[in-house]
Coordinates of C-alpha atoms and ligand atoms in Angstrom, one line a residue:
M1 CA 88.4 138.8 81.9
S2 CA 86.7 141.9 83.0
D3 CA 83.0 142.6 82.3
E4 CA 84.1 145.7 80.3
A5 CA 85.8 143.4 77.8
F6 CA 82.6 141.6 77.1
D7 CA 80.4 144.6 77.2
R8 CA 82.5 146.3 74.5
F9 CA 79.9 145.1 72.1
P10 CA 76.8 147.0 73.2
E11 CA 73.3 145.6 73.9
K12 CA 70.8 147.0 71.4
E13 CA 69.3 149.5 73.7
E14 CA 72.8 150.9 74.4
A15 CA 73.4 151.6 70.8
G16 CA 74.7 155.1 70.3
I17 CA 76.7 155.2 73.5
P18 CA 80.3 156.1 72.6
L19 CA 82.5 153.0 72.5
S20 CA 85.8 151.9 74.1
P21 CA 89.1 152.7 72.5
S22 CA 90.0 151.6 69.0
S23 CA 93.4 150.4 67.7
S24 CA 95.3 152.5 65.1
S25 CA 93.6 150.7 62.3
S26 CA 90.1 150.9 63.8
V27 CA 87.7 153.0 61.8
S28 CA 84.1 153.7 62.4
V29 CA 81.8 152.4 59.7
T30 CA 78.2 152.9 58.9
S31 CA 76.1 149.8 59.0
P32 CA 76.5 148.2 55.7
M33 CA 75.3 144.9 57.1
R34 CA 71.6 145.7 57.2
K35 CA 71.1 143.8 54.0
A36 CA 73.7 141.1 54.6
S37 CA 72.6 140.2 58.1
A38 CA 68.9 140.4 57.5
G39 CA 69.3 138.1 54.5
D40 CA 71.7 135.6 56.2
K41 CA 70.7 132.0 56.4
G42 CA 70.5 130.4 59.9
M43 CA 69.6 133.6 61.6
A44 CA 67.6 131.8 64.3
G45 CA 64.4 133.1 62.8
S46 CA 65.3 136.8 63.6
T47 CA 65.6 139.5 60.9
A48 CA 66.3 142.2 63.5
V49 CA 69.5 144.2 63.0
I50 CA 71.9 142.8 65.6
V51 CA 74.5 145.5 65.5
D52 CA 74.7 149.1 64.4
L53 CA 78.2 149.5 63.1
E54 CA 77.6 153.2 62.9
T55 CA 78.5 153.3 66.5
T56 CA 80.8 150.3 66.6
K57 CA 84.6 150.4 66.3
V58 CA 85.8 147.7 64.0
D59 CA 89.3 146.3 63.9
F60 CA 90.4 146.0 60.3
T61 CA 93.2 143.5 59.7
E62 CA 94.9 146.0 57.2
L63 CA 94.5 149.7 56.6
P64 CA 91.5 150.1 54.2
P65 CA 92.5 151.4 50.7
Q66 CA 92.0 155.1 50.0
K67 CA 89.2 154.6 47.6
L68 CA 87.0 153.1 50.3
L69 CA 87.4 156.2 52.6
C70 CA 84.8 158.9 52.5
P71 CA 86.4 162.2 51.2
D72 CA 84.2 164.2 53.6
C73 CA 84.9 162.5 56.9
G74 CA 88.0 160.4 56.0
R75 CA 86.5 157.2 57.5
V76 CA 85.5 154.0 55.7
Y77 CA 82.2 154.6 53.9
R78 CA 79.2 154.1 56.0
D79 CA 76.2 153.5 53.7
P80 CA 77.9 155.2 50.7
Q81 CA 75.7 157.4 48.4
L82 CA 76.6 158.4 44.9
F83 CA 76.2 162.0 43.5
S84 CA 73.8 161.4 40.6
C85 CA 74.8 164.6 38.7
C86 CA 78.3 163.4 37.6
K87 CA 78.5 160.0 39.4
A88 CA 82.1 161.0 40.0
R89 CA 82.2 160.6 43.8
S90 CA 80.3 159.3 46.8
S91 CA 79.9 160.2 50.5
C92 CA 78.6 158.6 53.6
R93 CA 74.9 158.9 54.0
T94 CA 75.3 161.2 57.0
C95 CA 78.0 163.3 55.3
I96 CA 75.9 163.8 52.1
Q97 CA 72.8 164.7 54.3
G98 CA 74.8 167.5 55.9
L99 CA 75.7 168.9 52.4
K100 CA 72.1 168.7 51.2
E101 CA 70.8 170.5 54.3
A102 CA 73.3 173.3 53.7
E103 CA 72.2 173.3 50.0
G104 CA 75.8 173.0 48.9
A105 CA 76.9 172.2 45.3
C106 CA 78.3 168.9 44.1
P107 CA 82.0 169.0 45.2
S108 CA 83.0 167.3 42.0
C109 CA 81.1 169.0 39.1
G110 CA 79.8 172.1 40.9
E111 CA 76.1 171.3 40.0
S112 CA 73.9 172.9 42.6
S113 CA 70.8 170.7 41.9
W114 CA 71.8 167.1 42.6
E115 CA 70.3 163.9 43.8
S116 CA 72.0 160.9 45.5
E117 CA 71.6 157.1 45.1
A118 CA 73.0 154.1 47.0
D119 CA 76.6 153.2 45.8
G120 CA 76.2 149.4 45.6
E121 CA 79.7 148.7 44.3
T122 CA 81.5 150.7 47.0
Q123 CA 79.3 149.0 49.6
R124 CA 80.2 145.6 48.3
N125 CA 83.9 146.5 48.5
V126 CA 83.5 147.7 52.0
N127 CA 81.6 144.5 53.0
E128 CA 84.6 142.4 51.8
L129 CA 87.2 144.2 54.0
Y130 CA 88.8 141.8 56.5
V131 CA 88.1 142.5 60.2
R132 CA 88.9 140.9 63.5
C133 CA 86.4 139.8 66.1
L134 CA 85.2 142.4 68.6
H135 CA 86.5 140.1 71.4
V136 CA 90.0 139.9 70.0
S137 CA 91.4 141.3 73.3
D138 CA 89.8 138.4 75.2
G139 CA 91.6 136.0 72.9
C140 CA 89.2 135.3 70.0
L141 CA 91.3 134.6 66.9
W142 CA 88.4 134.9 64.4
F143 CA 88.8 137.2 61.4
G144 CA 86.7 137.5 58.2
H145 CA 84.8 139.8 55.9
L146 CA 83.1 142.7 57.6
E147 CA 79.7 141.4 56.4
H148 CA 80.2 138.1 58.4
L149 CA 81.0 139.8 61.7
P150 CA 77.4 140.1 62.9
R151 CA 76.8 136.3 62.4
H152 CA 80.1 135.5 64.3
I153 CA 79.0 137.6 67.3
E154 CA 75.4 136.6 67.3
R155 CA 74.3 135.2 70.6
G156 CA 72.0 132.5 69.1
N157 CA 74.8 131.1 66.9
K158 CA 76.2 128.1 68.7
S159 CA 79.2 127.9 66.4
G160 CA 79.8 131.6 66.8
C161 CA 82.2 133.6 69.1
V162 CA 83.0 131.6 72.3
F163 CA 83.8 134.9 74.1
I164 CA 80.3 136.2 74.2
K165 CA 78.8 136.3 77.7
L166 CA 75.6 134.3 78.1
P167 CA 73.3 133.8 81.1
C168 CA 73.6 130.5 83.1
P169 CA 70.8 128.1 82.1
H170 CA 70.2 127.2 85.8
D171 CA 69.2 130.7 86.6
C172 CA 71.9 131.3 89.1
G173 CA 72.2 134.9 87.9
E174 CA 75.7 134.5 86.5
K175 CA 76.8 135.4 83.0
Q176 CA 79.7 133.5 81.5
P177 CA 81.5 133.5 78.1
R178 CA 80.1 130.7 75.9
K179 CA 83.6 129.1 76.3
F180 CA 83.1 128.6 80.0
L181 CA 79.4 128.4 80.2
E182 CA 79.2 124.6 79.8
D183 CA 81.9 124.0 82.5
H184 CA 80.0 126.4 84.8
A185 CA 76.7 124.8 84.2
K186 CA 78.1 121.3 84.6
N187 CA 80.7 121.7 87.3
K188 CA 80.5 125.0 89.1
C189 CA 77.0 126.4 89.2
P190 CA 75.4 126.1 92.7
N191 CA 72.1 125.5 91.0
R192 CA 73.3 122.6 88.9
P193 CA 71.5 119.2 89.4
Y194 CA 73.8 117.1 91.6
K195 CA 73.9 113.6 93.0
C196 CA 76.2 113.2 96.0
E197 CA 79.5 112.0 94.5
Y198 CA 80.5 110.1 97.7
C199 CA 77.4 108.0 98.6
K200 CA 75.7 108.3 95.1
E201 CA 72.4 108.5 96.8
A202 CA 71.3 112.0 97.9
E203 CA 70.1 114.2 95.0
G204 CA 69.1 117.9 94.5
T205 CA 70.9 121.0 93.4
Y206 CA 74.6 121.2 94.4
K207 CA 73.8 123.9 96.9
E208 CA 71.1 121.8 98.6
V209 CA 73.2 118.6 98.7
S210 CA 76.4 120.4 99.9
T211 CA 74.7 122.3 102.7
V212 CA 72.1 119.8 103.9
H213 CA 73.5 116.4 103.0
F214 CA 77.3 116.7 103.2
P215 CA 77.4 117.3 106.9
T216 CA 75.8 113.8 107.5
C217 CA 76.8 111.8 104.4
P218 CA 78.4 108.5 105.6
R219 CA 80.9 108.5 102.7
F220 CA 81.9 112.2 102.9
P221 CA 85.7 112.4 103.1
L222 CA 87.1 113.8 106.3
P223 CA 90.7 114.8 106.6
C224 CA 92.8 112.6 108.9
P225 CA 93.6 114.6 112.0
N226 CA 97.0 113.1 112.1
K227 CA 97.6 114.2 108.5
C228 CA 98.6 110.6 107.5
P229 CA 99.3 109.8 103.8
E230 CA 96.1 107.8 103.5
G231 CA 94.4 111.1 103.0
P232 CA 90.7 111.9 103.5
I233 CA 88.7 109.1 105.2
P234 CA 85.0 108.4 104.5
R235 CA 83.0 109.5 107.5
S236 CA 81.7 106.0 108.2
S237 CA 85.2 104.5 108.5
Y238 CA 86.8 107.5 110.2
E239 CA 86.5 106.0 113.7
N240 CA 87.9 102.7 112.6
H241 CA 90.7 104.4 110.8
I242 CA 91.9 106.3 113.9
K243 CA 91.4 103.3 116.1
N244 CA 92.9 100.6 114.0
S245 CA 94.8 101.7 110.9
C246 CA 96.0 105.3 110.9
K247 CA 99.8 105.0 110.5
Y248 CA 100.3 108.4 112.2
Q249 CA 98.2 107.6 115.3
D250 CA 100.5 108.3 118.2
S251 CA 101.0 107.1 121.8
L252 CA 99.9 103.5 121.0
P253 CA 101.1 100.8 123.4
C254 CA 103.6 98.2 122.2
P255 CA 101.8 95.1 121.0
L256 CA 103.8 93.1 123.5
A257 CA 102.5 95.2 126.4
A258 CA 101.0 92.0 127.7
I259 CA 104.5 90.7 128.5
G260 CA 105.4 94.0 130.2
C261 CA 106.7 96.4 127.5
T262 CA 105.6 99.9 128.5
A263 CA 106.8 101.7 125.3
K264 CA 104.3 104.0 123.5
M265 CA 104.8 105.0 119.8
R266 CA 103.2 106.0 116.5
R267 CA 101.5 103.0 114.7
D268 CA 104.0 103.0 111.8
K269 CA 106.9 102.9 114.2
I270 CA 105.7 99.7 115.8
P271 CA 107.5 97.3 113.3
I272 CA 110.7 99.2 113.9
H273 CA 110.2 99.0 117.7
L274 CA 109.6 95.3 117.4
E275 CA 112.6 94.8 115.2
K276 CA 115.0 96.9 117.3
G277 CA 113.5 95.7 120.6
V278 CA 114.1 92.0 120.1
A279 CA 116.6 91.7 123.0
S280 CA 114.5 93.7 125.5
H281 CA 111.3 91.9 124.4
M282 CA 112.9 88.5 124.8
T283 CA 114.0 89.5 128.3
L284 CA 110.4 90.5 129.1
L285 CA 109.1 87.4 127.5
A286 CA 111.4 85.2 129.5
E287 CA 110.4 87.0 132.7
S288 CA 106.7 86.5 131.9
I289 CA 107.2 82.8 131.1
I290 CA 109.0 82.2 134.4
K291 CA 106.3 84.1 136.2
G292 CA 103.5 82.2 134.5
K293 CA 105.2 78.9 135.1
Q294 CA 105.6 79.8 138.8
E295 CA 101.9 80.6 139.0
L296 CA 100.9 77.3 137.5
E297 CA 103.2 75.4 139.8
S298 CA 101.9 77.1 142.9
K299 CA 98.3 76.3 141.7
L300 CA 99.3 72.6 141.3
E301 CA 100.9 72.6 144.8
S302 CA 97.8 74.0 146.4
L303 CA 95.7 71.0 145.2
P304 CA 95.4 68.0 147.6
P305 CA 97.6 65.1 146.8
P306 CA 96.0 62.2 144.9
Q307 CA 94.5 59.5 147.1
T308 CA 94.3 55.8 146.7
V309 CA 90.9 54.3 146.5
V310 CA 90.3 51.7 149.2
A311 CA 87.6 49.2 148.3
P312 CA 85.2 48.5 151.2
P313 CA 85.1 44.9 152.4
P314 CA 82.5 42.7 150.7
T315 CA 79.3 42.5 152.5
P316 CA 78.4 38.9 153.6
P317 CA 75.1 37.8 152.1
P318 CA 72.3 37.9 154.7
Q319 CA 71.5 34.5 156.2
P320 CA 68.2 33.1 155.0
L321 CA 65.7 32.9 157.8
N322 CA 63.8 29.7 158.6
T323 CA 60.3 31.2 158.7
D324 CA 58.6 28.0 159.8
E325 CA 60.8 27.9 162.9
I326 CA 60.4 31.5 163.5
D327 CA 56.7 31.2 163.1
A328 CA 56.5 28.4 165.6
H329 CA 58.8 30.1 167.9
F330 CA 57.0 33.3 167.5
E331 CA 53.7 31.8 168.3
E332 CA 55.2 30.2 171.3
L333 CA 56.7 33.4 172.4
L334 CA 53.4 35.2 171.7
K335 CA 51.9 32.9 173.9
S336 CA 54.5 33.2 176.6
K337 CA 56.3 36.5 176.9
D338 CA 55.6 39.9 175.3
D339 CA 59.1 41.2 176.0
E340 CA 60.6 38.5 173.8
I341 CA 58.5 39.8 170.9
F342 CA 59.9 43.2 171.6
K343 CA 63.4 41.8 171.7
L344 CA 63.0 40.1 168.3
K345 CA 61.6 43.3 166.9
R346 CA 64.6 45.2 168.2
D347 CA 67.0 42.7 166.7
L348 CA 65.3 43.1 163.3
A349 CA 65.5 46.8 163.5
Q350 CA 69.2 46.5 164.4
L351 CA 69.8 44.3 161.4
A352 CA 68.1 46.9 159.1
R353 CA 70.2 49.7 160.5
E354 CA 73.4 47.8 159.9
K355 CA 72.5 47.2 156.3
D356 CA 71.8 51.0 155.9
R357 CA 75.2 51.8 157.4
E358 CA 77.0 49.4 155.0
T359 CA 75.2 51.0 152.1
R360 CA 76.2 54.5 153.2
E361 CA 79.9 53.4 153.7
L362 CA 79.9 52.0 150.2
Q363 CA 78.5 55.3 148.8
T364 CA 81.1 57.3 150.7
A365 CA 83.9 55.2 149.3
L366 CA 82.5 55.6 145.8
D367 CA 82.2 59.4 146.2
K368 CA 85.8 59.5 147.4
A369 CA 87.0 57.6 144.4
Q370 CA 85.1 59.9 142.1
R371 CA 86.7 63.0 143.7
T372 CA 90.2 61.5 143.4
L373 CA 89.5 60.8 139.8
E374 CA 88.3 64.4 139.2
M375 CA 91.4 65.7 141.0
Q376 CA 93.7 63.7 138.8
E377 CA 91.9 65.0 135.7
K378 CA 92.3 68.5 136.9
R379 CA 96.0 68.0 137.5
L380 CA 96.3 66.5 134.0
S381 CA 94.6 69.5 132.4
L382 CA 96.8 72.0 134.3
A383 CA 99.9 70.0 133.2
E384 CA 98.6 70.1 129.6
Q385 CA 98.0 73.8 129.9
L386 CA 101.5 74.4 131.1
S387 CA 102.9 72.3 128.3
H388 CA 100.8 74.2 125.8
T389 CA 102.1 77.6 127.1
L390 CA 105.7 76.4 127.0
T391 CA 105.3 75.1 123.4
R392 CA 103.8 78.5 122.4
D393 CA 106.6 80.4 124.1
L394 CA 109.1 78.2 122.3
G395 CA 107.4 79.1 119.0
I396 CA 107.6 82.8 119.8
L397 CA 111.3 82.4 120.8
R398 CA 112.0 80.5 117.6
Q399 CA 110.8 83.5 115.5
F400 CA 113.7 85.4 116.9
I401 CA 116.3 82.9 115.6
P402 CA 117.8 84.6 112.5
S403 CA 117.6 82.8 109.2
P404 CA 121.0 81.3 108.3
L405 CA 120.9 82.8 104.8
P406 CA 122.2 84.8 103.0
L407 CA 125.7 83.8 104.0
T408 CA 128.8 85.4 102.4
F409 CA 132.1 83.6 102.3
T410 CA 135.5 85.2 101.5
I411 CA 137.9 83.3 99.4
N412 CA 141.5 84.5 99.9
K413 CA 144.6 84.1 97.7
V414 CA 142.6 83.8 94.5
S415 CA 145.6 84.3 92.3
Q416 CA 147.2 81.2 93.7
L417 CA 144.0 79.2 93.3
C418 CA 143.7 80.3 89.7
Q419 CA 147.1 78.9 88.9
S420 CA 146.6 75.5 90.5
D421 CA 144.1 72.7 90.8
K422 CA 143.6 73.5 94.4
W423 CA 140.1 74.1 95.6
W424 CA 138.4 76.1 98.3
Y425 CA 135.6 74.8 100.4
S426 CA 133.2 76.5 102.8
R427 CA 132.3 75.5 106.3
P428 CA 129.0 73.6 106.2
F429 CA 125.8 75.8 106.4
Y430 CA 122.1 75.2 106.7
S431 CA 119.5 76.1 104.1
H432 CA 116.9 77.3 106.7
V433 CA 116.5 77.2 110.5
E434 CA 116.5 73.4 111.1
G435 CA 116.9 72.8 107.4
Y436 CA 119.2 71.0 105.0
K437 CA 123.0 71.1 105.5
F438 CA 125.3 71.9 102.6
G439 CA 129.0 72.4 101.8
M440 CA 130.2 74.5 98.9
F441 CA 133.4 73.8 96.8
V442 CA 134.9 76.4 94.5
F443 CA 137.6 75.6 91.8
C444 CA 139.0 78.9 90.8
N445 CA 140.8 77.4 87.9
G446 CA 137.8 75.3 86.8
V447 CA 137.4 71.5 86.2
L448 CA 136.5 69.5 83.1
D449 CA 135.2 71.7 80.3
G450 CA 135.7 74.8 82.5
K451 CA 139.3 74.0 83.2
G452 CA 141.7 76.9 82.7
T453 CA 138.9 79.1 81.4
H454 CA 136.2 79.2 84.0
M455 CA 135.5 79.0 87.7
S456 CA 133.5 75.9 88.8
V457 CA 131.2 75.8 91.8
F458 CA 129.6 72.7 93.4
L459 CA 127.2 72.1 96.3
Y460 CA 127.3 68.9 98.4
L461 CA 124.7 67.8 100.8
V462 CA 126.2 67.2 104.3
R463 CA 124.8 65.1 107.1
G464 CA 122.7 67.4 109.2
E465 CA 121.1 67.6 112.6
Y466 CA 117.6 67.9 111.4
D467 CA 117.6 65.4 108.5
D468 CA 115.1 63.2 110.4
N469 CA 112.4 65.8 110.0
L470 CA 113.1 66.7 106.3
D471 CA 111.7 65.5 103.0
W472 CA 114.1 63.4 100.9
P473 CA 115.5 63.5 98.3
F474 CA 116.3 67.2 98.5
R475 CA 114.5 69.2 95.8
G476 CA 115.1 72.9 95.4
N477 CA 117.0 75.7 93.9
V478 CA 120.1 77.3 95.5
T479 CA 121.1 80.8 94.4
I480 CA 124.8 81.4 94.4
Q481 CA 126.1 85.0 94.0
L482 CA 129.5 86.4 93.2
L483 CA 129.6 89.8 94.8
N484 CA 130.7 92.8 92.8
Q485 CA 133.2 94.6 95.0
R486 CA 132.9 97.9 93.3
S487 CA 129.3 98.6 94.5
D488 CA 126.3 96.7 95.9
R489 CA 124.9 96.1 92.5
Q490 CA 125.5 94.0 89.3
H491 CA 126.3 91.0 91.4
Y492 CA 126.7 87.8 89.3
Q493 CA 124.5 84.9 90.1
K494 CA 123.6 81.4 89.1
V495 CA 121.0 79.0 90.4
I496 CA 122.0 75.4 91.1
R497 CA 118.9 73.2 90.7
F498 CA 118.1 69.9 92.4
T499 CA 115.3 68.5 90.3
D500 CA 113.7 65.1 89.7
D501 CA 116.4 64.5 87.1
T502 CA 119.2 65.1 89.6
P503 CA 121.0 61.7 90.4
T504 CA 120.1 60.2 93.8
A505 CA 123.7 60.2 94.9
V506 CA 123.6 64.0 94.8
C507 CA 120.3 64.7 96.4
N508 CA 119.6 61.7 98.7
R509 CA 120.0 62.0 102.5
V510 CA 123.5 61.4 103.6
V511 CA 123.5 58.4 106.0
D512 CA 126.8 56.5 106.1
A513 CA 129.2 59.4 105.6
E514 CA 129.7 63.0 106.5
M515 CA 129.0 64.3 103.0
A516 CA 127.3 63.2 99.8
K517 CA 129.4 61.2 97.4
E518 CA 128.5 63.5 94.5
G519 CA 128.0 67.2 94.2
N520 CA 126.0 69.4 91.9
G521 CA 126.9 72.7 90.1
P522 CA 128.2 74.4 87.0
T523 CA 131.7 73.7 85.7
Q524 CA 131.4 77.0 83.9
F525 CA 130.1 79.1 86.8
I526 CA 131.7 82.2 85.4
S527 CA 134.4 82.9 82.8
Q528 CA 137.8 83.8 84.5
G529 CA 138.0 86.9 82.2
D530 CA 134.8 88.3 83.7
L531 CA 136.3 88.1 87.3
T532 CA 138.6 91.1 86.8
Y533 CA 137.6 94.8 86.6
N534 CA 135.2 95.5 83.8
S535 CA 134.9 99.3 83.3
E536 CA 131.9 99.0 81.0
K537 CA 129.8 97.0 83.5
D538 CA 131.5 98.6 86.5
T539 CA 132.1 95.2 88.0
E540 CA 135.1 93.8 89.8
F541 CA 134.8 90.4 91.5
I542 CA 138.4 90.0 92.6
R543 CA 139.7 92.7 94.9
D544 CA 142.8 92.5 97.1
D545 CA 143.1 88.9 95.8
C546 CA 139.8 88.0 97.4
L547 CA 136.5 86.7 96.0
K548 CA 133.3 87.1 98.0
I549 CA 130.8 84.3 97.2
R550 CA 127.3 84.4 98.7
V551 CA 124.7 81.7 99.2
A552 CA 121.8 84.0 98.7
S553 CA 118.8 81.7 99.1
V554 CA 117.5 78.2 99.0
S555 CA 113.9 77.6 97.8
L556 CA 112.4 74.2 98.4
K557 CA 110.3 72.2 95.9
T558 CA 108.2 69.2 96.7
A559 CA 109.8 66.0 95.6
A560 CA 108.0 63.9 93.0
P561 CA 107.9 60.1 93.6
R562 CA 111.0 58.7 91.9
T563 CA 112.1 55.2 90.8
P564 CA 115.7 54.4 91.7
A565 CA 118.1 54.4 88.7
P566 CA 119.4 51.0 87.6
G567 CA 122.8 50.2 89.1
G568 CA 122.4 52.6 92.0
G569 CA 122.9 56.3 92.5
A570 CA 126.6 56.1 92.1
N571 CA 126.5 55.3 88.4
T572 CA 127.5 58.8 87.3
G573 CA 128.2 57.6 83.8
T574 CA 124.5 57.0 83.3
L575 CA 123.1 59.8 85.4
S576 CA 125.3 62.6 84.3
R577 CA 123.7 62.4 80.8
N578 CA 120.5 63.7 82.4
L579 CA 122.3 66.7 83.8
P580 CA 122.2 70.2 82.3
K581 CA 125.1 70.8 79.9
D582 CA 127.2 72.7 82.4
S583 CA 126.6 70.5 85.4
L584 CA 129.1 67.9 86.7
L585 CA 129.1 65.1 89.1
I586 CA 132.1 64.7 91.3
H587 CA 133.0 61.6 93.3
A588 CA 134.4 61.9 96.8
Q589 CA 137.6 59.9 97.0
S590 CA 139.8 61.1 99.7
Q591 CA 139.4 62.4 103.2
S592 CA 140.6 65.7 104.4
V593 CA 140.2 67.7 107.6
D594 CA 139.0 71.3 107.7
S595 CA 140.3 74.0 109.9
N596 CA 137.6 73.3 112.5
G597 CA 138.8 69.7 112.9
D598 CA 135.6 68.2 111.5
S599 CA 136.1 65.4 109.1
L600 CA 134.9 66.3 105.6
T601 CA 134.9 64.4 102.4
S602 CA 136.7 66.4 99.8
P603 CA 135.8 66.0 96.1
V604 CA 138.1 65.0 93.3
A605 CA 136.7 65.2 89.8
K606 CA 136.2 61.8 88.3
S607 CA 137.3 63.1 84.9
P608 CA 140.7 61.6 83.9
S609 CA 142.1 65.1 83.4
C610 CA 141.2 66.0 87.0
R611 CA 142.2 62.7 88.5
T612 CA 145.8 62.9 87.1
S613 CA 146.5 66.3 88.8
S614 CA 147.5 66.4 92.4
T615 CA 144.7 68.3 94.0
T616 CA 145.1 69.4 97.5
P617 CA 142.6 71.4 99.6
V618 CA 143.5 74.9 100.8
E619 CA 142.5 76.5 104.1
N620 CA 138.9 76.7 104.8
G621 CA 137.0 79.9 104.2
H622 CA 135.2 81.9 106.8
S623 CA 131.9 83.6 106.6
S624 CA 132.0 87.3 106.7
Ligands
LIG1 ZN1 78.5 166.1 40.5
LIG2 ZN1 81.7 160.5 55.2
LIG3 ZN1 84.8 136.3 68.3
LIG4 ZN1 74.8 129.1 87.1
LIG5 ZN1 76.3 111.5 100.2
LIG6 ZN1 95.2 108.8 109.4
LIG7 ZN1 107.8 97.0 123.1

């Protein structure tokens, strides 16, 4: 939007200056609005003429009718004046003045002496001509009677033309169309009042805050030098971001540098490095464990061996002295020989020295015992330290043991299985590392209410290596999936639940057999019709006569205290009533041997319909 566009409507002092181009229908008019605008309501207290249409090109919406055009100048009447002689015609005020000055006769009746008067009716018709806004080329869509145009383009009229340029209220010196003035004053003007949007503390004009405060604002956003997706970082956390969290920070050492890994990488590549470098890290870890162990051992060796404490011999109690005798003897000796006194004194001193020595020996023995004790404590603490280190290393190593699930089994020769009562069973598997052990049985032709129409799937608890450390009875959900072999989506799945209502024979720990006596699962796992290719769902569960069945996950639930069912857990007749509609209990009745040679109890449905058929196990499946 150029300045020219807005200046097309002249300021008052510019009136009279020729105006910019007009459209084909533009006609210059005199100012018929003097009366209309001066008398308008809501004129912001001003009665001044706002616009002199004598010099303004107005854009009429339609070509004005012939009767509103002055016969002298051919333009729309400007302040039309009527010839009073015949009242047959009018002319613009300027046109009629020209005729009068030339003393010309009335062009209509030829009268040479004539007067003129304002032609009110023609003026009213002119006032009602439709015009467009002067700012139409800027996009203003307003149009209305000519007499309403001044009000529309009046600066003081808040509901007037939004394309009039107005000065910024913050005195920044800028002029903006009314339409953009608010946005300018609120969001763009450098002089607008502004509170720092980042710390919400510093205040002033935008110019002041942005030039003085921004360079030190603690919350001011700085771009990450690594161009990481976290985007601009507040100044106060910038250092921490680079040091500790920027995903794109490069040349960082491997977190396992302590065990000797020298790799350097970008922060976001660390998880990948750890995942892909399991083997090399384990080698480094093993080396560092061995080294640490050797160091501890050499420290232990350098300590003096433990010593046995030898108790000193008991000191005999000192003989009581007969003082009377001594006194008598002493007096006698005093009287006789001085050297004997000296001898006695010497003996006494000797006695005192011996007692001193004994005390010292006892002290030394005690000190020695104390030192031995301290030494043994030190050895003990070093041994504990070694044990702690090894336990921790074992924990680290255990993290690298992959979870046993999900586990996918392939069932071959499905067409044969579907036409017989043979079943397929999986090799036993664990729910978690050191978790519960299960076996899975699949009857492609179904049993009980699924027989001939559905596929049935059952899970059996198997005696496991870690049962001692687990909670019993087993409570949890096992998710079984049938894989769609057309694509890796639309897999079919069902959850087999072991709840407080599950009979104990199904979920109790297996102690006196290889496998639980009863299994748990849906007799109607999936309808046989749904196994084949379904073009609508784009599913196909049997391909090349194979089914792929996956134990997707096992989630554990804490067992609630449970009172044993009357008659023992094997009473399926009672307990099966508590089961969900499509669940079934199956009794183990015969023994079979799987392909690995392990003895496994195979299930035979207790239902009469199943018992009569000669069920035989087929070859064991293998995980893929
Ligand atoms: Zn006349
Ligand atoms: Zn005229
Ligand atoms: Zn307008
Ligand atoms: Zn401004
Ligand atoms: Zn700030
Ligand atoms: Zn960053
Ligand atoms: Zn590494």
